[in-house]
JSON list of C-alpha atoms and ligand atoms in Angstrom, two decimals:
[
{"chain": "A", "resi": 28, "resn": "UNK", "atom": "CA", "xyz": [34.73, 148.97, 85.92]},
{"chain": "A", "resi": 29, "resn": "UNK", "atom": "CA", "xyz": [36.89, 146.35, 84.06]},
{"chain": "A", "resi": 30, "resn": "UNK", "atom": "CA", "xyz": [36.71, 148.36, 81.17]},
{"chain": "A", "resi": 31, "resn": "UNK", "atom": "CA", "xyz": [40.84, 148.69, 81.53]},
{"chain": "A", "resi": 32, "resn": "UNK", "atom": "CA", "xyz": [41.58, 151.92, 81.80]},
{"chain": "A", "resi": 33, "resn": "UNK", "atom": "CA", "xyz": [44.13, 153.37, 84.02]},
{"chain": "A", "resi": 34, "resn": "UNK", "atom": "CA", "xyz": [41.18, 154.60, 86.59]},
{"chain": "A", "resi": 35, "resn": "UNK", "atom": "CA", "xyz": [39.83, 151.28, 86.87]},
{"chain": "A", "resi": 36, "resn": "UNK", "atom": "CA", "xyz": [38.41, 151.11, 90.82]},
{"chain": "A", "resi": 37, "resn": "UNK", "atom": "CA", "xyz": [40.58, 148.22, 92.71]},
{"chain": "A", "resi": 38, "resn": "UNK", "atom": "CA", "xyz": [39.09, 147.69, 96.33]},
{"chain": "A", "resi": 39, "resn": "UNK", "atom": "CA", "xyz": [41.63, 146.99, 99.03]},
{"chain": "A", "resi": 40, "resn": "UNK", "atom": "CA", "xyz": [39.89, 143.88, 99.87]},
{"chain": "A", "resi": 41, "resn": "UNK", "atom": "CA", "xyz": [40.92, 142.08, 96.54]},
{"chain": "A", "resi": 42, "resn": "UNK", "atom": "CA", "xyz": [41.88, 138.68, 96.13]},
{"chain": "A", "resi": 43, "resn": "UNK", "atom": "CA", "xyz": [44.82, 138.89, 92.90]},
{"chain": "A", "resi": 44, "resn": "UNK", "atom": "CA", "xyz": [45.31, 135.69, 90.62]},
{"chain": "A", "resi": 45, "resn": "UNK", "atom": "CA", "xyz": [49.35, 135.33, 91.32]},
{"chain": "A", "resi": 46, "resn": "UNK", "atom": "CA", "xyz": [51.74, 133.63, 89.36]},
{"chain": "A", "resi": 47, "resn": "UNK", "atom": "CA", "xyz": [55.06, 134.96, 89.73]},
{"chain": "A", "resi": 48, "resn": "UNK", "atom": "CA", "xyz": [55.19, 136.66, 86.60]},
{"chain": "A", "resi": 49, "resn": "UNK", "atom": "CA", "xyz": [55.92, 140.14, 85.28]},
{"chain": "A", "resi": 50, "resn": "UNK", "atom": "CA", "xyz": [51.74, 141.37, 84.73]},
{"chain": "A", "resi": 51, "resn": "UNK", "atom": "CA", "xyz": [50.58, 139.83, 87.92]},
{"chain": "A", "resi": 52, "resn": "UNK", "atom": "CA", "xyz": [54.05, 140.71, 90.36]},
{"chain": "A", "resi": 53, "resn": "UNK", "atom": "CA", "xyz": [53.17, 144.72, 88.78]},
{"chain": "A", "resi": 54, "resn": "UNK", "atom": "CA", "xyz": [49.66, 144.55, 89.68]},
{"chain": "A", "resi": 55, "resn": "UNK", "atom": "CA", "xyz": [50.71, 143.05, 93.39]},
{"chain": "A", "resi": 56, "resn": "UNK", "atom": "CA", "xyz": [53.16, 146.17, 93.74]},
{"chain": "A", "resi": 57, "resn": "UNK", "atom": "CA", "xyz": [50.50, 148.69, 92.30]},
{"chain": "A", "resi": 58, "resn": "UNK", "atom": "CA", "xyz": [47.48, 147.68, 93.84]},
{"chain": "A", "resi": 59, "resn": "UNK", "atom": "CA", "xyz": [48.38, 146.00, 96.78]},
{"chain": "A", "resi": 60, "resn": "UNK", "atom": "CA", "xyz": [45.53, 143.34, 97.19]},
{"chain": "A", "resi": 61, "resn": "UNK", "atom": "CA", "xyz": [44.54, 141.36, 100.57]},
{"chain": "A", "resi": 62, "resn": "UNK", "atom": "CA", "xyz": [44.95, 138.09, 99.19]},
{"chain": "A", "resi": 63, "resn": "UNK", "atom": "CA", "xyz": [47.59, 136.80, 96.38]},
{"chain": "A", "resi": 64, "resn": "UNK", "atom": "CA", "xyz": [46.63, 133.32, 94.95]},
{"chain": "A", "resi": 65, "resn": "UNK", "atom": "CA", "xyz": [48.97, 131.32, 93.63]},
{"chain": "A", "resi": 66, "resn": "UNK", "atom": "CA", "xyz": [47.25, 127.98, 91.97]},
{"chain": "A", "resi": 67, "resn": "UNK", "atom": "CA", "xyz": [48.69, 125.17, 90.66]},
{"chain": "A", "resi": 68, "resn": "UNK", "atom": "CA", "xyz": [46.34, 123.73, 88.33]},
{"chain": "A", "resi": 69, "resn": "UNK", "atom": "CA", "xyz": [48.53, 121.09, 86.35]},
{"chain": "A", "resi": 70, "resn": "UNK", "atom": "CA", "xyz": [50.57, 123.73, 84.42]},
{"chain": "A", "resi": 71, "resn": "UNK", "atom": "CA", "xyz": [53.93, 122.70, 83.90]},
{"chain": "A", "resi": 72, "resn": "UNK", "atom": "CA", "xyz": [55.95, 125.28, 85.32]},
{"chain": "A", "resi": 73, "resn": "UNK", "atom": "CA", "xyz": [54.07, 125.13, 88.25]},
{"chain": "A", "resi": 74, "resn": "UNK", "atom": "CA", "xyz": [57.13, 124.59, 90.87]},
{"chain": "A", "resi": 75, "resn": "UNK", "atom": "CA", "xyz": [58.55, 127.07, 89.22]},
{"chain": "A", "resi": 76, "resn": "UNK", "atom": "CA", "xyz": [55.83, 129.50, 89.22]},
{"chain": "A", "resi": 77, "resn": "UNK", "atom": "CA", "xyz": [55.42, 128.81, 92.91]},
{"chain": "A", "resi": 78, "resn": "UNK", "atom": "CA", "xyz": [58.79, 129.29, 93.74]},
{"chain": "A", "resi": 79, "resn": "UNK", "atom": "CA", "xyz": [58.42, 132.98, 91.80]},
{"chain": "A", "resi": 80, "resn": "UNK", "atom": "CA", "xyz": [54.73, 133.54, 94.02]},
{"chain": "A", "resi": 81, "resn": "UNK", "atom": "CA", "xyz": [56.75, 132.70, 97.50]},
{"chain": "A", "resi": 82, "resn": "UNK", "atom": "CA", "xyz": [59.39, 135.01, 97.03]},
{"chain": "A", "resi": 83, "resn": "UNK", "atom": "CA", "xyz": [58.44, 138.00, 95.11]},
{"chain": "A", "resi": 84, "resn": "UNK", "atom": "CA", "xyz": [55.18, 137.73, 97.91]},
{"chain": "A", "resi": 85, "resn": "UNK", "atom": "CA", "xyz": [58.00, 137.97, 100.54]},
{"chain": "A", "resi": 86, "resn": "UNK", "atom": "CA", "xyz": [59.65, 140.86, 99.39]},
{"chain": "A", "resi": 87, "resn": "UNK", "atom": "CA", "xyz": [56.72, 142.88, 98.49]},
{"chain": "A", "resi": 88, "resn": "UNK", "atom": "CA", "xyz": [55.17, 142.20, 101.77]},
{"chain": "A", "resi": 89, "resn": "UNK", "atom": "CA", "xyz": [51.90, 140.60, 100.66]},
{"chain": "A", "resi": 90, "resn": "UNK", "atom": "CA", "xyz": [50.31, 137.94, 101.96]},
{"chain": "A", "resi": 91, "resn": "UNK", "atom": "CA", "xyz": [49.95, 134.36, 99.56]},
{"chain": "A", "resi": 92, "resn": "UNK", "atom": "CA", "xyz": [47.85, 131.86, 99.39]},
{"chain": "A", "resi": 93, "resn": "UNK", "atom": "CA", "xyz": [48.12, 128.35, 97.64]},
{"chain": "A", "resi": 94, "resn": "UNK", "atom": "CA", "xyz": [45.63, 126.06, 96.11]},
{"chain": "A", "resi": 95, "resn": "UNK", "atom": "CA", "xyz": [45.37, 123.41, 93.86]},
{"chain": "A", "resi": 96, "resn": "UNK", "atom": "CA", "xyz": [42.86, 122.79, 91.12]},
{"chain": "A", "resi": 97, "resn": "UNK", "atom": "CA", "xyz": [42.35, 119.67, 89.36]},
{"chain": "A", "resi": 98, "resn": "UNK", "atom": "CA", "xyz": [41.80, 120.93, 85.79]},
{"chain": "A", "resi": 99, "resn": "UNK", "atom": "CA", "xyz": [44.93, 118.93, 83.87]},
{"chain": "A", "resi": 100, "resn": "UNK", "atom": "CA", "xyz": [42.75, 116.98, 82.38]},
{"chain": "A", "resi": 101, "resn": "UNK", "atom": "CA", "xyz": [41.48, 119.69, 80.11]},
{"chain": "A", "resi": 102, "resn": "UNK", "atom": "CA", "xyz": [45.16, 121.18, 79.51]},
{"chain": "A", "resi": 103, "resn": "UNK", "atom": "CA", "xyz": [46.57, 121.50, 76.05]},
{"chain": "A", "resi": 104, "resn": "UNK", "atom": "CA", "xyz": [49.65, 122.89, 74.62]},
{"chain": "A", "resi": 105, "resn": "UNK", "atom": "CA", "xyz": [52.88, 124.20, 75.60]},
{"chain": "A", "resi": 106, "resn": "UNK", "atom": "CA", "xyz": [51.24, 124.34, 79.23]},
{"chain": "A", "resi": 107, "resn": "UNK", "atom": "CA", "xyz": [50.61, 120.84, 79.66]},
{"chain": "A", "resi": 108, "resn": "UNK", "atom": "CA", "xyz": [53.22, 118.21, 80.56]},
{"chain": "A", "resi": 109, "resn": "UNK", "atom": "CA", "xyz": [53.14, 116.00, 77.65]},
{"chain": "A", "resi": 110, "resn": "UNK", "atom": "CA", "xyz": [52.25, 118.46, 75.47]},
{"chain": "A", "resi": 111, "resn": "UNK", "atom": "CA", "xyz": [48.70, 117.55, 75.13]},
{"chain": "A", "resi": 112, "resn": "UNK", "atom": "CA", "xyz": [47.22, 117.49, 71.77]},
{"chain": "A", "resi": 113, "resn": "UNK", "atom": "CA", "xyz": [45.51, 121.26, 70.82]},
{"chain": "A", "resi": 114, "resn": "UNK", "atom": "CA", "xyz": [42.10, 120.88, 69.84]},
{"chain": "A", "resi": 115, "resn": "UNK", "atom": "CA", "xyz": [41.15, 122.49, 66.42]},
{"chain": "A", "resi": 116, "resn": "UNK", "atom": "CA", "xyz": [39.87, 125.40, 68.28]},
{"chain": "A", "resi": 117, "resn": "UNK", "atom": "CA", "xyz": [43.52, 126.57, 69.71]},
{"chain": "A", "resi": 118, "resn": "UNK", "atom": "CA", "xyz": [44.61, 129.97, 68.71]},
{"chain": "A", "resi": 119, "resn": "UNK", "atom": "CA", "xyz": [47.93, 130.03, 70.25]},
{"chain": "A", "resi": 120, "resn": "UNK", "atom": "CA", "xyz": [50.80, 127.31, 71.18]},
{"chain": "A", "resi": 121, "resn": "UNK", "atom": "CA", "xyz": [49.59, 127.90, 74.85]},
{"chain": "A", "resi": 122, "resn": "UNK", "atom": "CA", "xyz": [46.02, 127.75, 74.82]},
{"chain": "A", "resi": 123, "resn": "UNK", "atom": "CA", "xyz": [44.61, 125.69, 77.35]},
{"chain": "A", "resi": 124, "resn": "UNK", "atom": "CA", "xyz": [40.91, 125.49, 77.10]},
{"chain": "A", "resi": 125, "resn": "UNK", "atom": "CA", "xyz": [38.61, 127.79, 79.21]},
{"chain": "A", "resi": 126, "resn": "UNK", "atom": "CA", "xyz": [41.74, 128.37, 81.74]},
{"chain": "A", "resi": 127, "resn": "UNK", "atom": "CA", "xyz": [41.09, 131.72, 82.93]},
{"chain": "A", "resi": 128, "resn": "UNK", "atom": "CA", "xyz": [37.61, 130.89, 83.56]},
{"chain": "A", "resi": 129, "resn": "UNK", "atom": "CA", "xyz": [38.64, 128.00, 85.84]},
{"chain": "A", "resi": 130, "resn": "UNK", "atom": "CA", "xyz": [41.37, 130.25, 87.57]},
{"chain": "A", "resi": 131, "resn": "UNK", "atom": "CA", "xyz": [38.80, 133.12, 88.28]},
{"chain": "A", "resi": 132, "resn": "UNK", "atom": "CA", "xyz": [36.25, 131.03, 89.32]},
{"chain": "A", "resi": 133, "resn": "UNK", "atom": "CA", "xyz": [38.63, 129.74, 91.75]},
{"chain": "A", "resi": 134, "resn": "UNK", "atom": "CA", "xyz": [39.47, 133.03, 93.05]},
{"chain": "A", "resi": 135, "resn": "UNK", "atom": "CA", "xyz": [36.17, 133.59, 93.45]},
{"chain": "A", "resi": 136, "resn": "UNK", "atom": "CA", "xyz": [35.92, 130.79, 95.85]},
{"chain": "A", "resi": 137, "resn": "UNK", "atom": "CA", "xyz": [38.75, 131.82, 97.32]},
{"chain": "A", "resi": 138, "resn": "UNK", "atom": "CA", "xyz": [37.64, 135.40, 97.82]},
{"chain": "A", "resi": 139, "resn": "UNK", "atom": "CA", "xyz": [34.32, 134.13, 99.34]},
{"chain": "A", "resi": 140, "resn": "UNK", "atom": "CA", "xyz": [36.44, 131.96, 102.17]},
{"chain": "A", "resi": 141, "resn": "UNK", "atom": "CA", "xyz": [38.21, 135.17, 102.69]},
{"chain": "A", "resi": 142, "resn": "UNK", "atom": "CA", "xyz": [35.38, 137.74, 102.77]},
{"chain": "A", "resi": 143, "resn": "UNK", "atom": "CA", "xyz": [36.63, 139.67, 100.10]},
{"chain": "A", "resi": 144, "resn": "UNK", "atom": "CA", "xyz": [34.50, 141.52, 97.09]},
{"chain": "A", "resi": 145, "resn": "UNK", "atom": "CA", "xyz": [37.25, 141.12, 94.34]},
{"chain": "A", "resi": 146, "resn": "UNK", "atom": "CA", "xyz": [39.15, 139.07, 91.94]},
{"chain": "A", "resi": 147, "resn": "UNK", "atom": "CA", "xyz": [41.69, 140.63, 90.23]},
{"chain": "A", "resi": 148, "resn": "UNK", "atom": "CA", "xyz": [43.09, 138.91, 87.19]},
{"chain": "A", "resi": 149, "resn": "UNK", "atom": "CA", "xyz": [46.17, 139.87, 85.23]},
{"chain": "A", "resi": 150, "resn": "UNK", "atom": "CA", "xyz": [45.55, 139.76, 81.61]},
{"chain": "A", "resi": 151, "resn": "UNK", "atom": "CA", "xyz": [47.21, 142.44, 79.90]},
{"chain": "A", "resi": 152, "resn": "UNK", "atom": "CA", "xyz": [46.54, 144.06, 76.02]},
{"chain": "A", "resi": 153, "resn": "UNK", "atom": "CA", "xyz": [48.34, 141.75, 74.17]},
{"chain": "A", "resi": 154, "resn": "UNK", "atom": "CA", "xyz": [47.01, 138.59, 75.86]},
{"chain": "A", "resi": 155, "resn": "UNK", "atom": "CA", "xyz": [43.45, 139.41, 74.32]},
{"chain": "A", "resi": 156, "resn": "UNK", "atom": "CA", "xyz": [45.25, 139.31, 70.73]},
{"chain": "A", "resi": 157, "resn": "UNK", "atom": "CA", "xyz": [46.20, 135.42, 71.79]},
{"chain": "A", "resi": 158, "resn": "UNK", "atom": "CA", "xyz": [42.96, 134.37, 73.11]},
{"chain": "A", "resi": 159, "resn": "UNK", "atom": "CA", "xyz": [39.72, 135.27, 73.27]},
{"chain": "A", "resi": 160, "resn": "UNK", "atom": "CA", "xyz": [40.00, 134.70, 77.48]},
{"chain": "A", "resi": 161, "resn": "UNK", "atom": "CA", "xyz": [42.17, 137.73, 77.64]},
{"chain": "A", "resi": 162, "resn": "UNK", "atom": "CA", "xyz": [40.28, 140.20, 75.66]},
{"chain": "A", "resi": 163, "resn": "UNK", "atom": "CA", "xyz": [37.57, 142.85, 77.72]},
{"chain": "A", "resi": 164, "resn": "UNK", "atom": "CA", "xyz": [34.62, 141.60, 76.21]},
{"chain": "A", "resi": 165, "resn": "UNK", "atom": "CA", "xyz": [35.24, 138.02, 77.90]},
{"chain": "A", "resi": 166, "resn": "UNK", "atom": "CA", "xyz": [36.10, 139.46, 81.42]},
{"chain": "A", "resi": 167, "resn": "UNK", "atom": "CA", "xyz": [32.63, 141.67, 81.21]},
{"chain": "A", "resi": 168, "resn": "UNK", "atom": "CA", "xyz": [30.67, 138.95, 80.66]},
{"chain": "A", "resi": 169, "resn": "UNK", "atom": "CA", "xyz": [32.69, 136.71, 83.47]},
{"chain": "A", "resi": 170, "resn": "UNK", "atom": "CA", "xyz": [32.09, 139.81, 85.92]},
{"chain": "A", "resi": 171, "resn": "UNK", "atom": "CA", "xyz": [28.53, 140.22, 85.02]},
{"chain": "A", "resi": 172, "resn": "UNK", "atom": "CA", "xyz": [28.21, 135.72, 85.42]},
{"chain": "A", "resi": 173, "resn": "UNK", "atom": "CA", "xyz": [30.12, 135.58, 88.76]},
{"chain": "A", "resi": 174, "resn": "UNK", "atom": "CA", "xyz": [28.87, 138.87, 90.00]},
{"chain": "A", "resi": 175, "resn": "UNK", "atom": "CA", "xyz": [25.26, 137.75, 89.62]},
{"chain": "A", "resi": 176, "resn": "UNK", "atom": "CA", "xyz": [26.06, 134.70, 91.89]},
{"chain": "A", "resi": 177, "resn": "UNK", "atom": "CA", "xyz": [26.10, 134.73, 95.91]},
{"chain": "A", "resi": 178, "resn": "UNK", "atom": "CA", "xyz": [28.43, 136.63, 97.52]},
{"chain": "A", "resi": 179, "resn": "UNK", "atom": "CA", "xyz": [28.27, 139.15, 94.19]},
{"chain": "A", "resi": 180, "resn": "UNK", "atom": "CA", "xyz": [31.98, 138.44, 93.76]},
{"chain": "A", "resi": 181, "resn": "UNK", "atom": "CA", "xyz": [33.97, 141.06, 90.90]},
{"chain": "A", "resi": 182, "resn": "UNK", "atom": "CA", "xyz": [36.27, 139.89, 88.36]},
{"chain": "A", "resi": 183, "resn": "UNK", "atom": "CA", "xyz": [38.61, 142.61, 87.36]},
{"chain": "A", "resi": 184, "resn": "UNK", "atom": "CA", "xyz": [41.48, 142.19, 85.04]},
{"chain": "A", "resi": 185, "resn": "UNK", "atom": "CA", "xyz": [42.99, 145.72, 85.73]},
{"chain": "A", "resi": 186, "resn": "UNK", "atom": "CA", "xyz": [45.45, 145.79, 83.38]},
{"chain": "A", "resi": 187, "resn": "UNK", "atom": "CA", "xyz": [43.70, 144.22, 79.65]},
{"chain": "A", "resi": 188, "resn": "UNK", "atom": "CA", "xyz": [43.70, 147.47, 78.16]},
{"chain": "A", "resi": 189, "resn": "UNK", "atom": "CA", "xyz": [47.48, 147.96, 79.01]},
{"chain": "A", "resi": 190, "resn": "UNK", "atom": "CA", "xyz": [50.94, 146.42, 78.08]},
{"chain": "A", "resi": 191, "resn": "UNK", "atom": "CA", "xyz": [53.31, 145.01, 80.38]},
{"chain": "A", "resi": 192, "resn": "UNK", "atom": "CA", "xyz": [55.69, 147.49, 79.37]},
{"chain": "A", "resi": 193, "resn": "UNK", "atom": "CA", "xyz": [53.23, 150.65, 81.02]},
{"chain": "A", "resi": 194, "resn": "UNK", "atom": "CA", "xyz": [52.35, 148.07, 84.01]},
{"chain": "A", "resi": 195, "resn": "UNK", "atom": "CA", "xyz": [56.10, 148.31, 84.86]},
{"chain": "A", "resi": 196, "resn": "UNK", "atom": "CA", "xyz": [56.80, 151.39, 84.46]},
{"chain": "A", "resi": 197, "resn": "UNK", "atom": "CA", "xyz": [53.73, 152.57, 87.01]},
{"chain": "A", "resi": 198, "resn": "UNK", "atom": "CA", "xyz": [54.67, 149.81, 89.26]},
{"chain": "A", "resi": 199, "resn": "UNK", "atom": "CA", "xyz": [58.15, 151.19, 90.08]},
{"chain": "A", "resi": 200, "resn": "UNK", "atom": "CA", "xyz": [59.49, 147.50, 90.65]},
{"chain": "A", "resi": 201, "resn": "UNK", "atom": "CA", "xyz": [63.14, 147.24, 91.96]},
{"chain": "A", "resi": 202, "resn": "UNK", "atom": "CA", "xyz": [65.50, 144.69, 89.81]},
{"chain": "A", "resi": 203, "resn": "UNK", "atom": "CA", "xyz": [65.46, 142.48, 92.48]},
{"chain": "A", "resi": 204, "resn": "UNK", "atom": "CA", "xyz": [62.00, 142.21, 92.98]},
{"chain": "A", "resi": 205, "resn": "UNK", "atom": "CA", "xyz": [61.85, 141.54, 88.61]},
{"chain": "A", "resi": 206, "resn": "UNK", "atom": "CA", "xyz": [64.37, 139.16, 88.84]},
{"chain": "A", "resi": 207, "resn": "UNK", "atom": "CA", "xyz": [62.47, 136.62, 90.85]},
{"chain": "A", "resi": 208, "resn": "UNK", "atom": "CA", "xyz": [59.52, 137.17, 88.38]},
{"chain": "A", "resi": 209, "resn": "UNK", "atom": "CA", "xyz": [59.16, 133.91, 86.03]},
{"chain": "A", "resi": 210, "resn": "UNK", "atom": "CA", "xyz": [57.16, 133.55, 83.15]},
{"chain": "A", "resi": 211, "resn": "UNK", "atom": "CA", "xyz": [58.15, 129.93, 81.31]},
{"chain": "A", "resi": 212, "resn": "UNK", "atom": "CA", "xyz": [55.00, 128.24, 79.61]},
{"chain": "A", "resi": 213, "resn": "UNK", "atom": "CA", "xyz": [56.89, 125.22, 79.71]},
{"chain": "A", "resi": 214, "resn": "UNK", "atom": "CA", "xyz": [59.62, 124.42, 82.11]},
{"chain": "A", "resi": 215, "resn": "UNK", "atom": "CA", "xyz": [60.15, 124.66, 85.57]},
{"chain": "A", "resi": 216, "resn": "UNK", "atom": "CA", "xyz": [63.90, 125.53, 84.43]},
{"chain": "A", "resi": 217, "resn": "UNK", "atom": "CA", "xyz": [63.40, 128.94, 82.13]},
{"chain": "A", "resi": 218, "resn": "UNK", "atom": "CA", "xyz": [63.12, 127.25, 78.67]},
{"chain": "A", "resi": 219, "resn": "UNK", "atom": "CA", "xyz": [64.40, 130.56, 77.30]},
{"chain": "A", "resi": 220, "resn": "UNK", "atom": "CA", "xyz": [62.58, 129.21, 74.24]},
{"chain": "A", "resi": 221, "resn": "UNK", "atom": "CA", "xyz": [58.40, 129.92, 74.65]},
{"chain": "A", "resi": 222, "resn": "UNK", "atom": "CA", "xyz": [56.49, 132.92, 74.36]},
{"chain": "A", "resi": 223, "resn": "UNK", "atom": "CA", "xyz": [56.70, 133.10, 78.14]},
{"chain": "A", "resi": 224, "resn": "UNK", "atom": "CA", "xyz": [60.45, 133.30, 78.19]},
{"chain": "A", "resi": 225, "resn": "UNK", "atom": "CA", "xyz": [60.90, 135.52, 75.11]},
{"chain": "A", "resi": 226, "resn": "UNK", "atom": "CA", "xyz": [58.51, 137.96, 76.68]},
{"chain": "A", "resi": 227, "resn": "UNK", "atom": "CA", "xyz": [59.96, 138.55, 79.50]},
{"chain": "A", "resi": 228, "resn": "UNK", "atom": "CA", "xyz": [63.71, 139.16, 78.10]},
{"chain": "A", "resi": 229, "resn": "UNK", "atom": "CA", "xyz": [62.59, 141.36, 76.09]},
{"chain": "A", "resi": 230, "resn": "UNK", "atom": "CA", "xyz": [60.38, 143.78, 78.44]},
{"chain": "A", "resi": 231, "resn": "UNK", "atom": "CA", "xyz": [63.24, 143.06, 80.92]},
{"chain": "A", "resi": 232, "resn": "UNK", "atom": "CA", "xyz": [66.04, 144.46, 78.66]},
{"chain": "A", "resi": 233, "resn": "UNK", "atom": "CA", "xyz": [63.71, 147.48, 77.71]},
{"chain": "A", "resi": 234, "resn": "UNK", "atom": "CA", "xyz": [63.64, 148.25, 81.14]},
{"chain": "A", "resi": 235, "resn": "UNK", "atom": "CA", "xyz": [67.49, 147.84, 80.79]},
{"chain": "A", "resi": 236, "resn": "UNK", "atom": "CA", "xyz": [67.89, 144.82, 82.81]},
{"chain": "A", "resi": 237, "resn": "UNK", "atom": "CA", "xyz": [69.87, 142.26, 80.68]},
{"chain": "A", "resi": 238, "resn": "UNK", "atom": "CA", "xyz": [70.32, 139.01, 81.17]},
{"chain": "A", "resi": 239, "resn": "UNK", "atom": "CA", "xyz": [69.35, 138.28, 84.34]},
{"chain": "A", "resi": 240, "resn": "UNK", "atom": "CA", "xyz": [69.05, 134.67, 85.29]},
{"chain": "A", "resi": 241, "resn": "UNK", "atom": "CA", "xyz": [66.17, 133.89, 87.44]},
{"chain": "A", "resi": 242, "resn": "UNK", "atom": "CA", "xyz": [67.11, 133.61, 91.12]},
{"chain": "A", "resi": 243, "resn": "UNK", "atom": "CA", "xyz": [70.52, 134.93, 90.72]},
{"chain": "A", "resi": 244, "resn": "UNK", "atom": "CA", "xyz": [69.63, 137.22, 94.14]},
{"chain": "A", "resi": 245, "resn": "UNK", "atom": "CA", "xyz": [69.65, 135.86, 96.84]},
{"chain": "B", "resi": 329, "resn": "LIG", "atom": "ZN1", "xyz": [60.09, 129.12, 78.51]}
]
């Protein structure tokens, strides 16, 4: 089931790890899910990413939930405040050690409170060629660990055999609805200068929507 392709099976009662961005706002408008989650976990962009969560929530209709999780400790990288030191292990500038297993363990605590059977994470393709916690192989064996648990919660990341590029074009978003999407690893400003921020210009301007500011709608 989270083997990636397109006719992966998403339950209606899913619970969908939610941060304002591009991959998880197009799996919101395709799939629809119960429950978003937005967590703020010590990332730096948080405000900003929960400013994205609350509004693009509102205008697609679906309902959010927030929670915190106290895991800045662990953080490293671009995605920490003070730019934490990486350990030797760190494939990427924004590595932060075992984060998607903290954030879909989460949701699966979440989903349990909510009586749902699903988490739905938004990993796409590319993320899996970053770091090993966004490749397929890691989310089968996180399915298979939290699925074998009470309450037999899934983890499904939906999207890891697919770019952002198809996510958007199946998820029909409006420009409005993409320009409250925010993606900065490192600022609750857009830096305009991370991975984050270079990713989403440039799958915004091949969907020919150029230059637009975050928030400029109103
Ligand atoms: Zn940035």
């Amino acid at each position: 089931m989270s083997d990636g392709h397109e006719h992966t099976v998403v339950p209606e009662d899913s619970l969908l790890l939610f941060s304002g961005g591009l991959d998880s706002t197009a799996l919101a408008a395709i799939y629809r899910p119960a429950l978003l989650l937005f967590i703020d976990y010590g990332q730096r962009p948080a405000d900003l990413e929960r400013r994205a969560s609350r509004q693009v929530a509102s205008v697609l209709g679906l309902t959010l939930a927030e929670v915190e999780l106290g895991i800045r400790a662990f953080g490293s990288g671009l995605l920490r405040e003070d730019g934490g030191a990486q350990p030797s292990a760190a494939p990427s500038p924004e590595w932060w050690p075992y984060r998607n297993q903290f954030l879909a363990t989460a949701g699966a605590a979440v989903a349990l409170q909510h009586e749902l059977t699903t988490v739905l994470v938004g990993s796409v393709a590319p993320d899996g060629e970053r770091h090993l916690d966004g490749t397929p192989e890691f989310y089968e064996r996180l399915d298979a660990l939290v699925r074998y648990q009470e309450g037999a919660i899934k983890v499904v990341a939906p999207a890891v055999g697919r770019s952002t590029e198809t996510l958007l074009q199946e998820s029909a978003l409006d420009e409005e609805t993409l320009g409250w999407t925010a993606s900065c690893h490192r600022s609750n400003l857009p830096c305009g200068q991370c991975p984050g921020c270079w990713k989403r210009v440039q799958v915004l301007a091949s969907h020919g929507v150029e230059g637009y500011e975050w928030g400029t709608t109103s």
